[in-house]
Short mmCIF file of C-alpha atoms and ligand atoms in Angstrom, two decimals:
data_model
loop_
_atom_site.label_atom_id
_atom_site.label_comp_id
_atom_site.label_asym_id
_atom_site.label_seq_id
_atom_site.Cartn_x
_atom_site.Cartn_y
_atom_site.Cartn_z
CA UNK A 1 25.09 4.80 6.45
CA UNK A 2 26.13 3.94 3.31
CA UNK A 3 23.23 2.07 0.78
CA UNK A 4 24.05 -0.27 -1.25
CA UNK A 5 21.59 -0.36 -4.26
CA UNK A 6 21.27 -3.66 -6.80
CA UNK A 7 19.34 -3.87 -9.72
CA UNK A 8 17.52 -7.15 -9.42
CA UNK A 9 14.21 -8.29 -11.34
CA UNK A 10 12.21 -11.65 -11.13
CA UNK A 11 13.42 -12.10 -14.84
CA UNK A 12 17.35 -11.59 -14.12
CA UNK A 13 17.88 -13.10 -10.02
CA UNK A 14 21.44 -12.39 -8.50
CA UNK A 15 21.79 -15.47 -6.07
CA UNK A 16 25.09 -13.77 -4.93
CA UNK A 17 23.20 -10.19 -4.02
CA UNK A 18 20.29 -12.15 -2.76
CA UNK A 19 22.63 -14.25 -0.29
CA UNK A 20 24.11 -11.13 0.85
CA UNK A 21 20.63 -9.36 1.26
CA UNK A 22 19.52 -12.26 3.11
CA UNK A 23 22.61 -11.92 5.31
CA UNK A 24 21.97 -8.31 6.35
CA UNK A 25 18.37 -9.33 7.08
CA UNK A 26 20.01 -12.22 9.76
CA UNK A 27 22.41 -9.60 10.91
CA UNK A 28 19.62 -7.01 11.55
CA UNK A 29 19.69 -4.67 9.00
CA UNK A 30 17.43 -3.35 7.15
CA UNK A 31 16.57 -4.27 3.25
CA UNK A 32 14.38 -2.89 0.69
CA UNK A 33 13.11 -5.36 -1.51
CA UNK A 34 10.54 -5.48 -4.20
CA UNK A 35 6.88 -7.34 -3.90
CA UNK A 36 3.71 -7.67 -6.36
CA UNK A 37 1.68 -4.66 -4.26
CA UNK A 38 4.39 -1.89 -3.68
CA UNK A 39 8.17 -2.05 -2.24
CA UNK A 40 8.78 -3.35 1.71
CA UNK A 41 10.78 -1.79 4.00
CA UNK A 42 12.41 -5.29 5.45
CA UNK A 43 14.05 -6.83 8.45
CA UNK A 44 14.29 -10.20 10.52
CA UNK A 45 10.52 -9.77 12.13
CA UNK A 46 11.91 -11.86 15.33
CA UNK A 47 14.39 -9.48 16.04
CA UNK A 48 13.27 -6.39 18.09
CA UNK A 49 16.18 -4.93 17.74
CA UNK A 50 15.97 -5.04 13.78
CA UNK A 51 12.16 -4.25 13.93
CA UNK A 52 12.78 -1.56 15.84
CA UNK A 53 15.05 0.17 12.99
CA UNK A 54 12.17 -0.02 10.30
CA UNK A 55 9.98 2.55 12.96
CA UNK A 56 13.19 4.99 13.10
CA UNK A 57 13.61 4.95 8.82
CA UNK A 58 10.22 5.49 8.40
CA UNK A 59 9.33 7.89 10.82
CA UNK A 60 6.93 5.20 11.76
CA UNK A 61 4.41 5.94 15.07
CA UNK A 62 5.45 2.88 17.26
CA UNK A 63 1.88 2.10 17.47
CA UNK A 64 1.56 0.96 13.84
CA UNK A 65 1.65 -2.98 13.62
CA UNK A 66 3.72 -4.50 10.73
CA UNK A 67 2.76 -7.36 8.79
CA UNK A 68 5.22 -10.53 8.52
CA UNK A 69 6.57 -11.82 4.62
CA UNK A 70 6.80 -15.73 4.55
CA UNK A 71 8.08 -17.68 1.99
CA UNK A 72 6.39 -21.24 3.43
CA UNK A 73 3.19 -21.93 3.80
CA UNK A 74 3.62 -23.39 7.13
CA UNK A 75 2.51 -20.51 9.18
CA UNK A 76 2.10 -22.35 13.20
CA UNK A 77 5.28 -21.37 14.28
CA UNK A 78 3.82 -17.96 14.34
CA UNK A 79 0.20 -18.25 14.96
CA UNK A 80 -2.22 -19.91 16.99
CA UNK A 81 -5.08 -20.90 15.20
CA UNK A 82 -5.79 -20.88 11.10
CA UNK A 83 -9.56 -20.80 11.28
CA UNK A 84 -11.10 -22.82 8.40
CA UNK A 85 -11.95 -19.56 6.09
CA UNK A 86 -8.22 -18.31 6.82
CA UNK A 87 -6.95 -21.72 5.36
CA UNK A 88 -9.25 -21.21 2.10
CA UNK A 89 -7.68 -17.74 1.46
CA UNK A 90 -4.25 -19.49 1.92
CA UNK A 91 -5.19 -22.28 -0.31
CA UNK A 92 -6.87 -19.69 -3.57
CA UNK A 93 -4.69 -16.45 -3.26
CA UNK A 94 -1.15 -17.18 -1.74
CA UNK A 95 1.64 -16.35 -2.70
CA UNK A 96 -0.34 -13.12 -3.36
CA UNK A 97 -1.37 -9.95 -2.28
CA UNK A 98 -3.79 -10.64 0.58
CA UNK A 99 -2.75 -10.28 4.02
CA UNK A 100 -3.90 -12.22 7.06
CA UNK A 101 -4.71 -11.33 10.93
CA UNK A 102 -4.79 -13.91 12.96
CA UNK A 103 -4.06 -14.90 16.71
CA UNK A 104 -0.13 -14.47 17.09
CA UNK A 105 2.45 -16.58 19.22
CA UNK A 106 4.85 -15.28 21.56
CA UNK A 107 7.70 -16.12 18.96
CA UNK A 108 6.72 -12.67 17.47
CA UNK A 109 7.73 -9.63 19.54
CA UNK A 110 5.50 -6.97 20.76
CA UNK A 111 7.01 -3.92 18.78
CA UNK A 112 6.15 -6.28 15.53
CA UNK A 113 2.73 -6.40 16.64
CA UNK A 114 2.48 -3.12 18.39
CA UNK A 115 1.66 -5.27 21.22
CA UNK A 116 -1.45 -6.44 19.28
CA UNK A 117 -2.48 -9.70 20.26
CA UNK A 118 -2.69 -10.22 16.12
CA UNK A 119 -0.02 -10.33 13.34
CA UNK A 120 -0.99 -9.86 9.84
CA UNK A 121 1.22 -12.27 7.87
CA UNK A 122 1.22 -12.26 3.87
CA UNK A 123 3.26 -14.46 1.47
CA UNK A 124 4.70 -12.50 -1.34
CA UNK A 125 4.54 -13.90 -5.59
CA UNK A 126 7.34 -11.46 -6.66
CA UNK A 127 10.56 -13.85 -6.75
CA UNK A 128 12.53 -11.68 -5.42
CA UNK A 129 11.09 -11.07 -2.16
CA UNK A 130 10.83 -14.97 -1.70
CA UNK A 131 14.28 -15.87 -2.04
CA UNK A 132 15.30 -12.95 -0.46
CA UNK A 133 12.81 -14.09 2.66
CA UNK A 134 14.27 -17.82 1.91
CA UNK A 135 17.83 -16.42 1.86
CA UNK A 136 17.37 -14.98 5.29
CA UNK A 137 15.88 -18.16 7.15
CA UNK A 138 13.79 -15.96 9.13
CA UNK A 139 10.13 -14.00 8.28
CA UNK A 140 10.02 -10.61 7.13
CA UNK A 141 8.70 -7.80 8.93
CA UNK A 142 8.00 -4.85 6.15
CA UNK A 143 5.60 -1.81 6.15
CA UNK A 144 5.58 -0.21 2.90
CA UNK A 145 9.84 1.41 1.34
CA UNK A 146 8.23 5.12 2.13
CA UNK A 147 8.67 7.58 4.84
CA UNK A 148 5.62 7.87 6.73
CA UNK A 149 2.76 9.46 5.13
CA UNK A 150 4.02 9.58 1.38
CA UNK A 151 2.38 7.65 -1.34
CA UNK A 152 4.11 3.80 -0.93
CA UNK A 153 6.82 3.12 -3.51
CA UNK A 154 6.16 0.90 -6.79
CA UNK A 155 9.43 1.52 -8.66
CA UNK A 156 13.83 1.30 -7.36
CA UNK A 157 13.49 5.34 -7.51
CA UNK A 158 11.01 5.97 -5.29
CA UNK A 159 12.69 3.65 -2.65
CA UNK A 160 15.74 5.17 -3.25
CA UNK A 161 14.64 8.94 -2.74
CA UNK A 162 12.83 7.99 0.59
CA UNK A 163 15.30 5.93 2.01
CA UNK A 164 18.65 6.27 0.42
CA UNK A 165 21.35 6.14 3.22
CA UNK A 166 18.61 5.20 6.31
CA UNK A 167 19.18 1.28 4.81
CA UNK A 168 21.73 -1.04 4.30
CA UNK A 169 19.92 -2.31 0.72
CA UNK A 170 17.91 -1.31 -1.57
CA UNK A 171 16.74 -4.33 -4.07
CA UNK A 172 14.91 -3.92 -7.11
CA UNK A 173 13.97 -2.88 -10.14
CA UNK A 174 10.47 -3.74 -12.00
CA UNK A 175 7.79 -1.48 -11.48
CA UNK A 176 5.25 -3.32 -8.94
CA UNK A 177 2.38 -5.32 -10.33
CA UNK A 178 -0.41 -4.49 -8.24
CA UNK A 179 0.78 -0.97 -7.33
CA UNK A 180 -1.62 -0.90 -4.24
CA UNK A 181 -0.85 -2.45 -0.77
CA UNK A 182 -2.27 -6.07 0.22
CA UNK A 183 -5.59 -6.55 1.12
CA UNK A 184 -6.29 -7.10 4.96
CA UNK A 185 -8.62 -9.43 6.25
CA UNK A 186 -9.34 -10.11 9.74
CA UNK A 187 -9.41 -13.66 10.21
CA UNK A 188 -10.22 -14.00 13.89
CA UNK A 189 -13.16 -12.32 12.81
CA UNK A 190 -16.60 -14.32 11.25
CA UNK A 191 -17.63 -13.14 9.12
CA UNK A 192 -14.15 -11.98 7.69
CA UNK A 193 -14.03 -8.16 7.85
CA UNK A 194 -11.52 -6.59 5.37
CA UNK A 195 -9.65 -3.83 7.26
CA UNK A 196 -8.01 -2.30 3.93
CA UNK A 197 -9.13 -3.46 0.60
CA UNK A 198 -6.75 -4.20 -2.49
CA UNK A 199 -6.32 -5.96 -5.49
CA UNK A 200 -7.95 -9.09 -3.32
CA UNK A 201 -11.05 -7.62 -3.92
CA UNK A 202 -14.88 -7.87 -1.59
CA UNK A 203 -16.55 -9.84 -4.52
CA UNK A 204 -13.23 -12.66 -4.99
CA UNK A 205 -13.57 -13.17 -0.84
CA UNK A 206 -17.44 -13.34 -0.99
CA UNK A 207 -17.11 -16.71 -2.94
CA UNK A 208 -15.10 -17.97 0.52
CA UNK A 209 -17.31 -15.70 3.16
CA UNK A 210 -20.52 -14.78 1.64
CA UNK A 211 -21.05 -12.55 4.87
CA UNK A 212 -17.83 -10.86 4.38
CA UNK A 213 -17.78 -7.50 5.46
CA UNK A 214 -15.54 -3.94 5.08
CA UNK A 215 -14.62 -2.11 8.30
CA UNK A 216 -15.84 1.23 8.38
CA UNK A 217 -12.76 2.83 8.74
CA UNK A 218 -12.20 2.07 5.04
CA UNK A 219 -15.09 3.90 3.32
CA UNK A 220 -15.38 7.50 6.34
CA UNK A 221 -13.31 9.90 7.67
CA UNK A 222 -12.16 8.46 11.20
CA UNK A 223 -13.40 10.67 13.75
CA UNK A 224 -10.66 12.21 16.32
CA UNK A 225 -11.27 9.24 18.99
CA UNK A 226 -11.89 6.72 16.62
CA UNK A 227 -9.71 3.16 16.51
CA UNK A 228 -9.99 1.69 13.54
CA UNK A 229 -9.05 -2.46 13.78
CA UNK A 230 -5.65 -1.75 11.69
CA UNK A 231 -4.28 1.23 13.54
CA UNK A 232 -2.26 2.58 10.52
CA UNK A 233 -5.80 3.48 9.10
CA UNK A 234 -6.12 6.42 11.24
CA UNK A 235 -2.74 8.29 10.10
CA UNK A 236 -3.58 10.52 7.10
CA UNK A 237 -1.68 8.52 4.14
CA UNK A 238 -0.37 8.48 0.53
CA UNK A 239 -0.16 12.20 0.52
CA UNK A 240 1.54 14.65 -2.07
CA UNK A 241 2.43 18.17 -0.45
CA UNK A 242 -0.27 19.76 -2.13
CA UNK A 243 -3.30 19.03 -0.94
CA UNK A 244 -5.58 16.55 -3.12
CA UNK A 245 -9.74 17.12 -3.96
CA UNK A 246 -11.56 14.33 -5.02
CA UNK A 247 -14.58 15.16 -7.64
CA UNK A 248 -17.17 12.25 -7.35
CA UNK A 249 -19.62 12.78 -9.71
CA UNK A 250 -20.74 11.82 -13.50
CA UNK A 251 -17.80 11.79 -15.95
CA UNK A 252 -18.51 14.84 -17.99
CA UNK A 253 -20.29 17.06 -14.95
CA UNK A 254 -17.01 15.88 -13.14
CA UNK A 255 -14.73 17.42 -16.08
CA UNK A 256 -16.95 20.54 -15.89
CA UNK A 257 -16.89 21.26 -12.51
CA UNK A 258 -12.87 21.09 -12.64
CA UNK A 259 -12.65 23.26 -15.59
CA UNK A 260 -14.68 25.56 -13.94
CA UNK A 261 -13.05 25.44 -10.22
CA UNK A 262 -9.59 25.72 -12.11
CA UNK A 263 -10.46 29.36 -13.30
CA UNK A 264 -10.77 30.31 -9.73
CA UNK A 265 -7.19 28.91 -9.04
CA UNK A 266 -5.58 30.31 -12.21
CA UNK A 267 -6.77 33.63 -12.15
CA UNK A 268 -5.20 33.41 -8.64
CA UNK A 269 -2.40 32.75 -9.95
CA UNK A 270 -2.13 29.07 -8.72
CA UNK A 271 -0.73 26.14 -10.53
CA UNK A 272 -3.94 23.18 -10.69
CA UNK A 273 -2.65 19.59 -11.23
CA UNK A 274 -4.92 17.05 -12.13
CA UNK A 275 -5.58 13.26 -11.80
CA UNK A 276 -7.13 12.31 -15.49
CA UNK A 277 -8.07 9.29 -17.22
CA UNK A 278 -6.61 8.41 -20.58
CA UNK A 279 -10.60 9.42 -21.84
CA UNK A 280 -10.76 12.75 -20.62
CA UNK A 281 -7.34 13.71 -20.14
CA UNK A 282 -8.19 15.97 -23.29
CA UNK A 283 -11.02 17.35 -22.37
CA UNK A 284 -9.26 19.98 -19.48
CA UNK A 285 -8.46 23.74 -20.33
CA UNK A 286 -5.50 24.01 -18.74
CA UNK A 287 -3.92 22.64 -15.76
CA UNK A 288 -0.65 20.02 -15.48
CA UNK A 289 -2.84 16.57 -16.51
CA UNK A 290 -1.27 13.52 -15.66
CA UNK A 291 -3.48 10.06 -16.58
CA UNK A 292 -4.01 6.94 -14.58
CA UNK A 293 -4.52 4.75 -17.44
CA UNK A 294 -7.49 3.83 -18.85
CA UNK A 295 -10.94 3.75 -17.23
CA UNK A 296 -11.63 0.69 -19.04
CA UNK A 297 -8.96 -1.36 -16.66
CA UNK A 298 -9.16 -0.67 -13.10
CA UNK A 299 -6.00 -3.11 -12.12
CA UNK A 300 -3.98 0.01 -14.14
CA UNK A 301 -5.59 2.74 -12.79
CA UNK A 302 -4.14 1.09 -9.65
CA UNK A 303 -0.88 -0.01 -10.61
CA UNK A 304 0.14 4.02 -11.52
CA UNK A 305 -1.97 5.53 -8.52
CA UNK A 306 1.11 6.01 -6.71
CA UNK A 307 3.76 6.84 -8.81
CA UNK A 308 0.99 9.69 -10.36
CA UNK A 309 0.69 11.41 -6.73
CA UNK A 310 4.20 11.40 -6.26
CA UNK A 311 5.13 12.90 -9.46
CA UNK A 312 3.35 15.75 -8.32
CA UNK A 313 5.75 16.62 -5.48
CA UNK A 314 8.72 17.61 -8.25
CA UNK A 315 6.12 19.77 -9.96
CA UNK A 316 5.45 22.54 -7.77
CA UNK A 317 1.45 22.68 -8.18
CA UNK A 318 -0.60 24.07 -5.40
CA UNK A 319 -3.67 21.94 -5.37
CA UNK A 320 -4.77 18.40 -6.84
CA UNK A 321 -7.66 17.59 -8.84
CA UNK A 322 -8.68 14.17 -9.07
CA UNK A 323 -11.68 12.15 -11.30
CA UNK A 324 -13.46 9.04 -8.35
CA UNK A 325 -14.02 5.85 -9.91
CA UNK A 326 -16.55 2.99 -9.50
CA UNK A 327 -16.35 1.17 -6.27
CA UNK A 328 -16.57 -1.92 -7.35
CA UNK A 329 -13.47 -4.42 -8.00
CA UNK A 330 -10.13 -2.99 -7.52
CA UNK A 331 -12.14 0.31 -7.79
CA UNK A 332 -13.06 0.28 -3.74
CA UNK A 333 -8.94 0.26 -2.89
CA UNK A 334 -8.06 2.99 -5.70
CA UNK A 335 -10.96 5.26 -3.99
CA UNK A 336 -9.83 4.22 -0.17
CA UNK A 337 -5.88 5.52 -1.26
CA UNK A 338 -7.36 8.15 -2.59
CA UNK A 339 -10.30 9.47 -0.26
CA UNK A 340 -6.96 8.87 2.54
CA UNK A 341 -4.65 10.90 -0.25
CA UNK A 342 -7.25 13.85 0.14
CA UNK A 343 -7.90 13.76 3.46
CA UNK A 344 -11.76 13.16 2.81
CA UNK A 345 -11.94 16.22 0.57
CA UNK A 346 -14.70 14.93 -1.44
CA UNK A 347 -16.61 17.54 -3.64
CA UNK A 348 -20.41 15.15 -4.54
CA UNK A 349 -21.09 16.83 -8.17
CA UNK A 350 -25.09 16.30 -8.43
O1 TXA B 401 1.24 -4.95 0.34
C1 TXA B 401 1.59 -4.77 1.50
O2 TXA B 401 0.90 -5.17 2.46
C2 TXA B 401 2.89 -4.00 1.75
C3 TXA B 401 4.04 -4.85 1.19
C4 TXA B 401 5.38 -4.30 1.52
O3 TXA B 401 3.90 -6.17 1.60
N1 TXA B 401 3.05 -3.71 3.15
C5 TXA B 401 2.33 -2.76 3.77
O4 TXA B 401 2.64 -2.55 5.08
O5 TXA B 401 1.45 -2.11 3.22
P1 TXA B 401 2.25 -1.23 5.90
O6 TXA B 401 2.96 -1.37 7.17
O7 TXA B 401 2.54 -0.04 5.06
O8 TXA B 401 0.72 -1.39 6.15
C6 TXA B 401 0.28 -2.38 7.06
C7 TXA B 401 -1.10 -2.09 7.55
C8 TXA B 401 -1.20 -0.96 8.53
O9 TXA B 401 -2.35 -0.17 8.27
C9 TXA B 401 -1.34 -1.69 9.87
O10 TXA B 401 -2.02 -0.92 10.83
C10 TXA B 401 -2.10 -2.94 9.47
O11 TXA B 401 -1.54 -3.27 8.23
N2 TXA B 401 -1.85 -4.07 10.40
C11 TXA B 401 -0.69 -4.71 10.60
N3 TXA B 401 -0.82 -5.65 11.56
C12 TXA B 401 -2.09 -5.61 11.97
C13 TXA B 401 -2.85 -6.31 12.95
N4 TXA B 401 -2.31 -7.25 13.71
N5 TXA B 401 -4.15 -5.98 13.10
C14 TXA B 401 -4.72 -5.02 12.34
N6 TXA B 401 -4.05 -4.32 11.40
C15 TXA B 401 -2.75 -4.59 11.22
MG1 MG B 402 2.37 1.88 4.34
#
């Protein structure tokens, strides 16, 4: 198939490319299109037909639910009930990145839901994924614009090297805000349980469920039986080829113990890559150091956590070494991307 790709920002919108977009979308096709966390992977999310396509691009286990982009706020044509905590969340963070589960209606096919008796629905803030959702009359079904198991795409390039000639368009152009997927919270749950955090964060969703809660899933290593309330949390996720270890620790016994573990690799002869922090990225003897940002903002650290993992895949390094942050804030979804990155390989540095 041949992709057409438009460059297409919030600042500069094409109504013409939009229009078209938004007729592919109708048509059932599929369209890549820019949002505030990371880049969606979009078709008409009434169509199973269409829906069915996003599975086959990705390489997408059919058991995966996908979560619905609306551009209006009136949601009952796809849901049955908007408990009184859901309607707060609506009312503070939409159009935002916060998703929703809630009770679905049969309007929304099974292999959107993955049969689920739940659809997670989330309105977008970038302007170009709301016109293009406007444009196409219909909600947007959209995982994440990467083949399964890759970091998710926050920039055109990305999108276009996981999905060039699998689509019919690919829309964009802005890095992504956020640079982490949407937070999750269960609605038909009370208290509120958040099944993947992001930059929605624990402490911003205590002030409308002081009981709010975090799904285990997010924090441990799913065991082999284990089914986590958002079934993509059990695939391993957001993963360079070379494998990823996390060093948890203080900052300076943290820089220490990677020094010291990247002798080891070197003198076998082993290229080390590691995940720094615009404080310490000076501090390593040797090594390909790439930073984050600074540890002083968090939403950064975030926004280039992706992009950072994936550079690593044109760089031919055999194992990644990455500094843990705080937990707290938009610190809890940078560590659940990256605990997932690395597969739980977690070395504790007393
Ligand atoms: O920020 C985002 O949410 C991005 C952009 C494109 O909007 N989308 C995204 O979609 O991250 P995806 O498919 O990569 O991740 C969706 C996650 C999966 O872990 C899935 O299992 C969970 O949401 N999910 C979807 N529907 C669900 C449901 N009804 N119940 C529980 N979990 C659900
Ligand atoms: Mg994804």
């Amino acid at each position: 198939m041949e992709t057409k790709v438009a460059r297409l920002t919030e600042e500069n919108l094409d109504h013409v490319i939009l229009e078209e977009a938004g007729q592919v979308i109708k048509e059932g096709g599929l369209v890549v299109f820019p949002t505030e966390t990371v880049y969606g992977l979009g078709a008409n999310a009434l169509d199973e037909e269409a829906v069915k396509k996003i599975f086959l691009a990705k390489g997408r286990p059919q058991d995966n639910p996908l979560i619905i982009h609306v551009a209006d706020f009136d949601i009952e044509k796809y849901v049955k009930e908007i408990p009184a905590a859901a309607k707060e969340i609506i009312n503070k963070f939409w159009p935002g990145p916060i998703t929703l589960i809630l009770e679905k209606k049969d309007i929304i096919p099974g292999v959107t839901s993955a049969n689920l008796s739940t659809v997670g629905v989330r309105m977008p803030s970038n302007k170009v994924a709301l016109e293009l959702i406007k444009a196409s009359n219909t909600p947007i079904a959209a995982p994440s614009a990467n083949i399964s198991g890759r970091p998710s795409p926050t920039d055109l390039e990305s999108c276009i090297e996981d999905l060039n000639g699998k689509v019919e368009y690919i829309l964009g152009g802005n890095e992504s805000e956020v640079g982490i997927e949407s937070t999750i919270v269960d609605c038909t749950s009370e208290p509120l349980c958040i099944l993947r955090p992001g930059g929605i964060t624990l402490e911003m969703l205590k002030e409308i469920d002081k009981d709010v809660y975090i799904d285990p899933s997010v924090c441990s290593k799913p065991k082999e039986d284990f089914k986590p309330k958002a079934p993509g949390m059990k695939y391993r996720h957001y993963a360079p080829k070379a494998p990823v270890k996390i060093f948890k620790g203080e900052i300076k016994k943290t820089i220490a113990k990677i020094n010291e573990m990247m002798l080891n690799y070197i003198e076998n002869e082993k290229k080390v890559g590691i995940i720094a922090t615009d404080e310490t990225m000076e501090k390593y003897n040797g090594g390909l150091v790439k930073t984050l940002g600074s540890r002083d903002s968090l939403n950064d650290v975030a926004k280039h956590l992706f992009r950072v993992l994936r550079s690593f895949d044109s760089e031919d390094v055999d194992v990644i070494f990455c500094e843990a942050f705080d937990e707290t804030g938009v610190g809890l979804a940078i560590m659940n991307r990256l605990n997932k990155s690395a597969g739980f390989d977690i070395i504790e540095i007393k």
